[in-house]
Coordinates of C-alpha atoms in Angstrom, one line a residue:
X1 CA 7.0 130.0 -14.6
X2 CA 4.3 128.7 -16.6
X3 CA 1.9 126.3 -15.1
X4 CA 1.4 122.3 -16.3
X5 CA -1.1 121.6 -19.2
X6 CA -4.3 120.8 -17.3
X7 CA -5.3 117.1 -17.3
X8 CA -8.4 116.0 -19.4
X9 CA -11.7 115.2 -18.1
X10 CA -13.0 112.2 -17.2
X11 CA -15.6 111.1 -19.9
X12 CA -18.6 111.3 -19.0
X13 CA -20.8 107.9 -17.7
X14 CA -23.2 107.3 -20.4
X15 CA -26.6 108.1 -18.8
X16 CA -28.9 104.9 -18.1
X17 CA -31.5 105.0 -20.5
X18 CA -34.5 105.5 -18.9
X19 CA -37.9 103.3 -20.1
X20 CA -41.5 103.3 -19.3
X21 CA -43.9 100.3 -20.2
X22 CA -45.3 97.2 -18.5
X23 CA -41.8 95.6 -19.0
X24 CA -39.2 98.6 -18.5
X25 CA -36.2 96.9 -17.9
X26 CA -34.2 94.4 -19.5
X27 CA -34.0 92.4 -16.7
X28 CA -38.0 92.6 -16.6
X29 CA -38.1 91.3 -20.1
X30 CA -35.5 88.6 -20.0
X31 CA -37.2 87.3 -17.1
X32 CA -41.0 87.8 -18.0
X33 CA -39.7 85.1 -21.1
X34 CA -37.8 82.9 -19.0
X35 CA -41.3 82.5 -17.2
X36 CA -43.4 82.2 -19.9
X37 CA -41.2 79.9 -21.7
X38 CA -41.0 77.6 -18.2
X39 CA -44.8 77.9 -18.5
X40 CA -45.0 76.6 -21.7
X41 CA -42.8 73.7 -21.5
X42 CA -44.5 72.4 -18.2
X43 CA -47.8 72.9 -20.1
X44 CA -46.9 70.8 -23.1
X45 CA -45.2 68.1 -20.8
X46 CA -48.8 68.4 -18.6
X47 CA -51.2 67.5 -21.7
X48 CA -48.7 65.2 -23.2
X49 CA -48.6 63.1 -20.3
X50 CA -52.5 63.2 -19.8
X51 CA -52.5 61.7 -23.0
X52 CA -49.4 59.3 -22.8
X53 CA -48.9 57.9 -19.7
X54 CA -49.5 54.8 -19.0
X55 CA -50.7 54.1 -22.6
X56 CA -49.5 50.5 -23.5
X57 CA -49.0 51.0 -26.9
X58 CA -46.0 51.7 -29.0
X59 CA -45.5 55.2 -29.3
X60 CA -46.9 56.4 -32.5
X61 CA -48.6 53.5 -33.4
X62 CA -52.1 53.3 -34.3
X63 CA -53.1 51.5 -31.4
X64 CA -51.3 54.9 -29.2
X65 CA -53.2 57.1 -31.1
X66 CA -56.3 55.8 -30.7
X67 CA -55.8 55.4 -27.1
X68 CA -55.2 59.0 -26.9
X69 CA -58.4 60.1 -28.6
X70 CA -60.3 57.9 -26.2
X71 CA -58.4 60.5 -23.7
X72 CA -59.3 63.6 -25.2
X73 CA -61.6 65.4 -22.6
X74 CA -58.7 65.4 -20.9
X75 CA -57.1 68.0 -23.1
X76 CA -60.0 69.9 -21.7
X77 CA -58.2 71.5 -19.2
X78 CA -56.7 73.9 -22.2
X79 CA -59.8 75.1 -22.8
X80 CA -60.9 75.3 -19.1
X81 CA -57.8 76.9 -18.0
X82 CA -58.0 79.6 -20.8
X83 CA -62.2 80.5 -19.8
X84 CA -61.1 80.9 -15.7
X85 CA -58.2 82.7 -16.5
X86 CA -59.2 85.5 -19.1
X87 CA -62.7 85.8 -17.4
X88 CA -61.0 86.2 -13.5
X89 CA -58.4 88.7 -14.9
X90 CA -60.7 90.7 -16.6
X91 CA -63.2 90.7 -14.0
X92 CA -60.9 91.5 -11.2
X93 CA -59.8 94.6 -13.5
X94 CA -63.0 95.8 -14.3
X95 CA -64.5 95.4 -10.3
X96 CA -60.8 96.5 -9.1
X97 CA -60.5 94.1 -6.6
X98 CA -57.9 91.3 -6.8
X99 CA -60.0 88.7 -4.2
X100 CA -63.0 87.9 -6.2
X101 CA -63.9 86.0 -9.4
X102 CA -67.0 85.3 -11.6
X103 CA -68.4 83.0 -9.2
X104 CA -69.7 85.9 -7.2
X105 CA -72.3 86.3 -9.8
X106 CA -74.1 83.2 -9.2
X107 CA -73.1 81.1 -12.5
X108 CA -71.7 78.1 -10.2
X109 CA -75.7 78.4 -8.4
X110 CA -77.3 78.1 -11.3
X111 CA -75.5 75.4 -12.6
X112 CA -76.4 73.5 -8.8
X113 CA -79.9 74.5 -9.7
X114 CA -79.8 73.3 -13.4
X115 CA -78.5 70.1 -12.6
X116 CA -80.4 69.4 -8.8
X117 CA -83.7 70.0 -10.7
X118 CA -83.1 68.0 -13.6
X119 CA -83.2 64.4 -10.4
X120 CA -85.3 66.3 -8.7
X121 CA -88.0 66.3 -11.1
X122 CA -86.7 63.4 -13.5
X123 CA -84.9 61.1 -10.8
X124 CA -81.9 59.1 -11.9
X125 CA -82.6 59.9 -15.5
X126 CA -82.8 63.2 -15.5
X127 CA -78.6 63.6 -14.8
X128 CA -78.2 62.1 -18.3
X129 CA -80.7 64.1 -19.5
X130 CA -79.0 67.7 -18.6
X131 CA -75.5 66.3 -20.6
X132 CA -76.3 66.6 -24.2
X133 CA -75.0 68.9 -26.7
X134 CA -78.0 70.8 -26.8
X135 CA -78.7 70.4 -23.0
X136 CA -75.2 71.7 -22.8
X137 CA -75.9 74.7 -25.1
X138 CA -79.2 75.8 -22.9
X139 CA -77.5 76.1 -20.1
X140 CA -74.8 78.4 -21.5
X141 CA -77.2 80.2 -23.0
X142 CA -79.4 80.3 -19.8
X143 CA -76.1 81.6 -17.5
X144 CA -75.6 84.3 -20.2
X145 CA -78.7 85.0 -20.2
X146 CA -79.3 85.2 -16.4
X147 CA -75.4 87.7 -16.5
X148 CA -76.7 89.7 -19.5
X149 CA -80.0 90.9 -17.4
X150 CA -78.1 91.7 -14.3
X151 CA -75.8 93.9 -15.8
X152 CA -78.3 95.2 -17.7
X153 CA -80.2 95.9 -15.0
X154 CA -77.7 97.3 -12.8
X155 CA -75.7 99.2 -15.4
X156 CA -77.6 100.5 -18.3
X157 CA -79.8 102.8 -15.7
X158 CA -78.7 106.7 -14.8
X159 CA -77.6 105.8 -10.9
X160 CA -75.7 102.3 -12.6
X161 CA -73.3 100.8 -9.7
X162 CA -71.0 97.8 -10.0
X163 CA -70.9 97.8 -6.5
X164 CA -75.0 97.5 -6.0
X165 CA -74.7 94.9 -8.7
X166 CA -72.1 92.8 -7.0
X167 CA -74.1 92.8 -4.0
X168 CA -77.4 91.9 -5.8
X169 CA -75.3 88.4 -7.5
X170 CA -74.4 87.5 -4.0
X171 CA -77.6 87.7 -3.2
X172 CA -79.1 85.6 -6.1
X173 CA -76.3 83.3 -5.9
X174 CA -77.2 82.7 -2.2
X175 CA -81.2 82.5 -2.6
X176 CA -80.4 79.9 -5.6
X177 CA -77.8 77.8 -3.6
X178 CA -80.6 77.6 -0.9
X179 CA -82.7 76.3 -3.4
X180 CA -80.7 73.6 -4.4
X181 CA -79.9 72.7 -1.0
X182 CA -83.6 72.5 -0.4
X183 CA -84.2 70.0 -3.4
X184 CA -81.2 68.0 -2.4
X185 CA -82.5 67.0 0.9
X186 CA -86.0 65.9 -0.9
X187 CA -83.7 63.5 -2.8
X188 CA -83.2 59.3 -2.4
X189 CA -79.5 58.3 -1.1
X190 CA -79.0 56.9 -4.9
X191 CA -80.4 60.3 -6.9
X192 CA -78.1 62.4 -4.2
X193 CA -75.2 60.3 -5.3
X194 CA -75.5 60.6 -8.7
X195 CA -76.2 64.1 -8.4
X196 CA -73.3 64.7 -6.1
X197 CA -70.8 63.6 -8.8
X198 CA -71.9 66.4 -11.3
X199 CA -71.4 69.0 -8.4
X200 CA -67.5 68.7 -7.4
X201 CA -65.7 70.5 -9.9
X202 CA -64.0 67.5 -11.9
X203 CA -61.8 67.0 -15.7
X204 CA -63.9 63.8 -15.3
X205 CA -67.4 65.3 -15.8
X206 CA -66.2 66.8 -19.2
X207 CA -68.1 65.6 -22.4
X208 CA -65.6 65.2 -25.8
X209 CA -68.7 65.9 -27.8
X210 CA -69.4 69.4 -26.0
X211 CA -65.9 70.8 -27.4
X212 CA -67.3 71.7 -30.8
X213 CA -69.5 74.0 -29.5
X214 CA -67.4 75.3 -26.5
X215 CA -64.0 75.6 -28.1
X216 CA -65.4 78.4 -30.2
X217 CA -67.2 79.9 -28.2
X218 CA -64.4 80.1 -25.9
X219 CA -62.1 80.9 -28.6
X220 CA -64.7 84.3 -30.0
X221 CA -65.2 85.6 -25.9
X222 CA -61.3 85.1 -25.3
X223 CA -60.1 86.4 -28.2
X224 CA -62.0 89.3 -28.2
X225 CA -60.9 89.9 -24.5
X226 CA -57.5 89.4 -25.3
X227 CA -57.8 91.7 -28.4
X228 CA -59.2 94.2 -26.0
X229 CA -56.0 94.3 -23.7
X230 CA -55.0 97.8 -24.0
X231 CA -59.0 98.7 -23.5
X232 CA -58.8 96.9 -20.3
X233 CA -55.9 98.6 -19.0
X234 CA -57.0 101.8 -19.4
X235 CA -60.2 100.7 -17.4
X236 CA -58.1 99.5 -15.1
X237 CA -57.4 102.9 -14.1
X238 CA -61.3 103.5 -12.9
X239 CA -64.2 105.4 -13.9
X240 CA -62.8 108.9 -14.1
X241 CA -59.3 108.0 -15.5
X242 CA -61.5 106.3 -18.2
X243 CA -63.7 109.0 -19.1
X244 CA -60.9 111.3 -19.5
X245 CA -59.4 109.4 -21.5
X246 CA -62.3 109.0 -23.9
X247 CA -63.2 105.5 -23.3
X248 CA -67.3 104.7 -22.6
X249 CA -66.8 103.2 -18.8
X250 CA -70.3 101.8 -18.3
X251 CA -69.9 100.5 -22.1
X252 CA -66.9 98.8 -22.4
X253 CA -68.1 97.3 -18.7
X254 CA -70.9 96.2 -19.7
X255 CA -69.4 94.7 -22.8
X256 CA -66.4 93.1 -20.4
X257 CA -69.2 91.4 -18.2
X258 CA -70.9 89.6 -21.0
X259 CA -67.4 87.9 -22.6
X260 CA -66.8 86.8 -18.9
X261 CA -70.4 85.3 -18.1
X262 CA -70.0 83.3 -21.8
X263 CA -66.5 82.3 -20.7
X264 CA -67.6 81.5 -17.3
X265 CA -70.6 79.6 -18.5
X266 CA -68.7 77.2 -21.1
X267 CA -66.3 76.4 -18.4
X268 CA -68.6 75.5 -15.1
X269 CA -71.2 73.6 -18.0
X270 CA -67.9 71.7 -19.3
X271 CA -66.5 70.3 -15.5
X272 CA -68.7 71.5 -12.8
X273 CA -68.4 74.4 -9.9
X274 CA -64.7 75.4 -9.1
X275 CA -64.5 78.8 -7.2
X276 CA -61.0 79.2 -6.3
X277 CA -59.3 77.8 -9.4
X278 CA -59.6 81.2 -11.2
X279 CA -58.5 83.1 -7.8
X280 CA -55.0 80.9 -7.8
X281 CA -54.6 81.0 -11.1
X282 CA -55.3 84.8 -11.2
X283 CA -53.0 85.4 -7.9
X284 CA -49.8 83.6 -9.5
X285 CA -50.1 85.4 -12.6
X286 CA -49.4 88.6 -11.4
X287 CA -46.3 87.3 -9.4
X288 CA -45.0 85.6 -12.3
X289 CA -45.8 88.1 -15.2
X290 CA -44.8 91.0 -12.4
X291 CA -46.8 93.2 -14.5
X292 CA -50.4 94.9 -14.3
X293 CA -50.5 95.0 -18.2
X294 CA -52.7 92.0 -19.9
X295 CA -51.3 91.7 -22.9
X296 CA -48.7 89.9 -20.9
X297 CA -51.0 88.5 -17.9
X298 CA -53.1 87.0 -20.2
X299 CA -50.5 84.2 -21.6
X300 CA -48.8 83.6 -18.0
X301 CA -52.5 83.1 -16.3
X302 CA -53.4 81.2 -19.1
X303 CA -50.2 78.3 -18.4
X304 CA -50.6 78.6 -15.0
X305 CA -53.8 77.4 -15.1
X306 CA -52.7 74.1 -17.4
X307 CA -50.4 73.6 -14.9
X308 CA -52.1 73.9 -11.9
X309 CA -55.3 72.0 -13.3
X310 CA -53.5 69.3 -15.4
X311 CA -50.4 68.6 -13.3
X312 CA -53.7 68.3 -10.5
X313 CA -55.5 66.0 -12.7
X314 CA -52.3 64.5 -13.4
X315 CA -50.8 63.6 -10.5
X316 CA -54.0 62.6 -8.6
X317 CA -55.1 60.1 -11.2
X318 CA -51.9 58.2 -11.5
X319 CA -50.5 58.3 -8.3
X320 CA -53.6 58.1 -6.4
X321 CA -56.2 56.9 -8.3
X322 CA -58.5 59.5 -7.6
X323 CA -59.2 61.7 -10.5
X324 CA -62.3 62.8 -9.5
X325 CA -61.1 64.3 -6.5
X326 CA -59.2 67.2 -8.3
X327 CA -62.2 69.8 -7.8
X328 CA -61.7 69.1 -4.3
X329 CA -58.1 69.3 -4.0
X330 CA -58.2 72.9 -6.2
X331 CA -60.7 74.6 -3.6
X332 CA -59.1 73.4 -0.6
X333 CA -55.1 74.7 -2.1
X334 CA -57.0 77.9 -3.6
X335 CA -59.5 78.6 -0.4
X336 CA -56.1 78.5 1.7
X337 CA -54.0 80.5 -0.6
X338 CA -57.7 83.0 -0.8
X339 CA -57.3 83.4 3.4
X340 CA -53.6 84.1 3.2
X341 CA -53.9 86.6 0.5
X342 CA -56.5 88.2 2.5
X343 CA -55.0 87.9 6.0
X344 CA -51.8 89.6 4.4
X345 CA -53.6 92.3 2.5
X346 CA -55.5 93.1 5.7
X347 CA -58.6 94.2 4.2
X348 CA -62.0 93.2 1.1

């Protein structure tokens, strides 16, 4: 008795293909663009409506137009979005530490500094003194300056340390910030005042005429970070990971530290002091890009922050009338969102 034919096999299930990459998926891609194009419209609609709303002229006009150049610091917060964003990405990378930002280096003290001694010395006068082009240039070039021989300092030597020179820019920052606490108090009700509004972080305290010197500055440090991408994630892996493979550490650091300082420098000269702005806008970034490379943290941190800042700027000058209040509002949502992050994480 012969037996049946045997039945055929099943085919077999096509094997997933497996990926590797900062996007591996393509569920990781299709949602990394949905994000970054949600970014991008909410950043257009942002800097159009700083420069539309409200405007009583016809819409293309000449009269609209002219309006909106009389409103163009407030497309400043492009440029000041892009400087916190690359600079606290980059520096968080190269420190590996996802709670800290430039600030720690003393930048925002020197600027206190810069500008308390300029009244101190020169009284009422001396706050319009500090806000010309060139006055705006020396104090760039004094942050950079100030950056370049700390890390120079600290890391060029045999026994370098990022950690040592971490510590020694809280230091500074604190003896400076005592400083200008110091000259503050020596000051007249009226010279406080006036000094007090070139303090608080602000879109407001933003000169038109300071953009042709800090968009390409901006533009040369940022672009060369964001050229570097691939550079910074491999020193994202740390020292020895670096080293073995074949990257300088201490040089490309070193060479990280100064592009941060000159972004860092254009953008606390441009509006003032704002110390958590580049910690929130850091922190969402890597939720939203749900990747540790920066080729694609870069862009998402770079629209978060024109959303955050502008919609900020935004909302509190034309609903509440207080547009010089936004520095405020930014430290007090990023200081909270700073405790919970580190309340959750449980540890420096």
């Amino acid at each position: 008795m012969t037996s049946a034919p045997a039945a055929p096999a099943a085919p077999a299930s096509p094997r997933p293909v497996r990926r590797s990459g900062a996007l591996p998926t393509a569920r990781a891609r299709r949602r990394y663009l949905v994000v970054l194009t949600a970014l991008a419209v909410l950043s257009v609609l942002v800097v159009l409506g700083n420069l539309a709303w409200d405007n009583p002229m016809p819409f293309g006009s000449a009269g609209f137009w002219r309006i909106a150049e009389l409103r163009a610091t407030n497309v400043v917060v492009v440029l000041v979005a892009f400087c916190q964003a690359l600079a606290t990405v980059a520096f968080q990378t190269i420190t590996n530490n996802r709670i800290i930002t430039p600030s720690i280096m003393g930048f925002e003290s020197l600027y206190r500094v810069v500008q308390t001694g300029a009244v101190f010395f020169l009284g009422v006068a001396g706050a319009t003194l500090v806000q010309g082009v060139w006055q705006f240039v020396l104090q760039v070039v004094l942050m950079v300056g100030f950056a370049a021989l700390l890390y120079g300092w600290l890391l060029s030597g045999r026994y370098g340390n990022l950690q040592l020179m971490l510590l020694i820019g809280i230091v500074l920052g604190g003896g400076l910030g005592a400083l200008s606490t110091f000259m503050q108090r020596m000051l007249t009700p009226t010279e406080f005042d006036v000094l007090t509004a070139r303090l608080i972080g602000s879109v407001a305290n933003a000169d038109a005429s300071h953009l042709a010197v800090s968009v390409p500055l901006a533009a040369v440090a940022g672009g060369t970070l964001w050229a570097g991408s691939r550079r910074l994630n491999v020193l994202a892996l740390g020292r020895e990971a670096s080293l073995n493979l074949g990257v300088n550490h201490r040089r490309e650091t070193i060479a990280v530290l100064l592009l941060i300082s000159v972004l860092t420098a254009v953008s606390t000269s441009l509006t003032g002091p704002m110390t958590f702005f580049g910690f929130l806008v850091a922190m969402l970034a890597y939720q939203l890009a749900d990747t540790h490379d920066h080729r694609y943290v870069f862009p998402v941190a770079w629209l978060t922050g024109i959303v955050v800042l502008g919609g900020a700027y935004f909302v509190l000058k034309n609903v509440f009338y207080a547009a010089g209040s936004v520095g405020v509002i930014i430290e007090i949502v990023g200081g909270t969102f700073f405790l919970v992050h580190l309340l959750r994480k449980g540890r420096l």
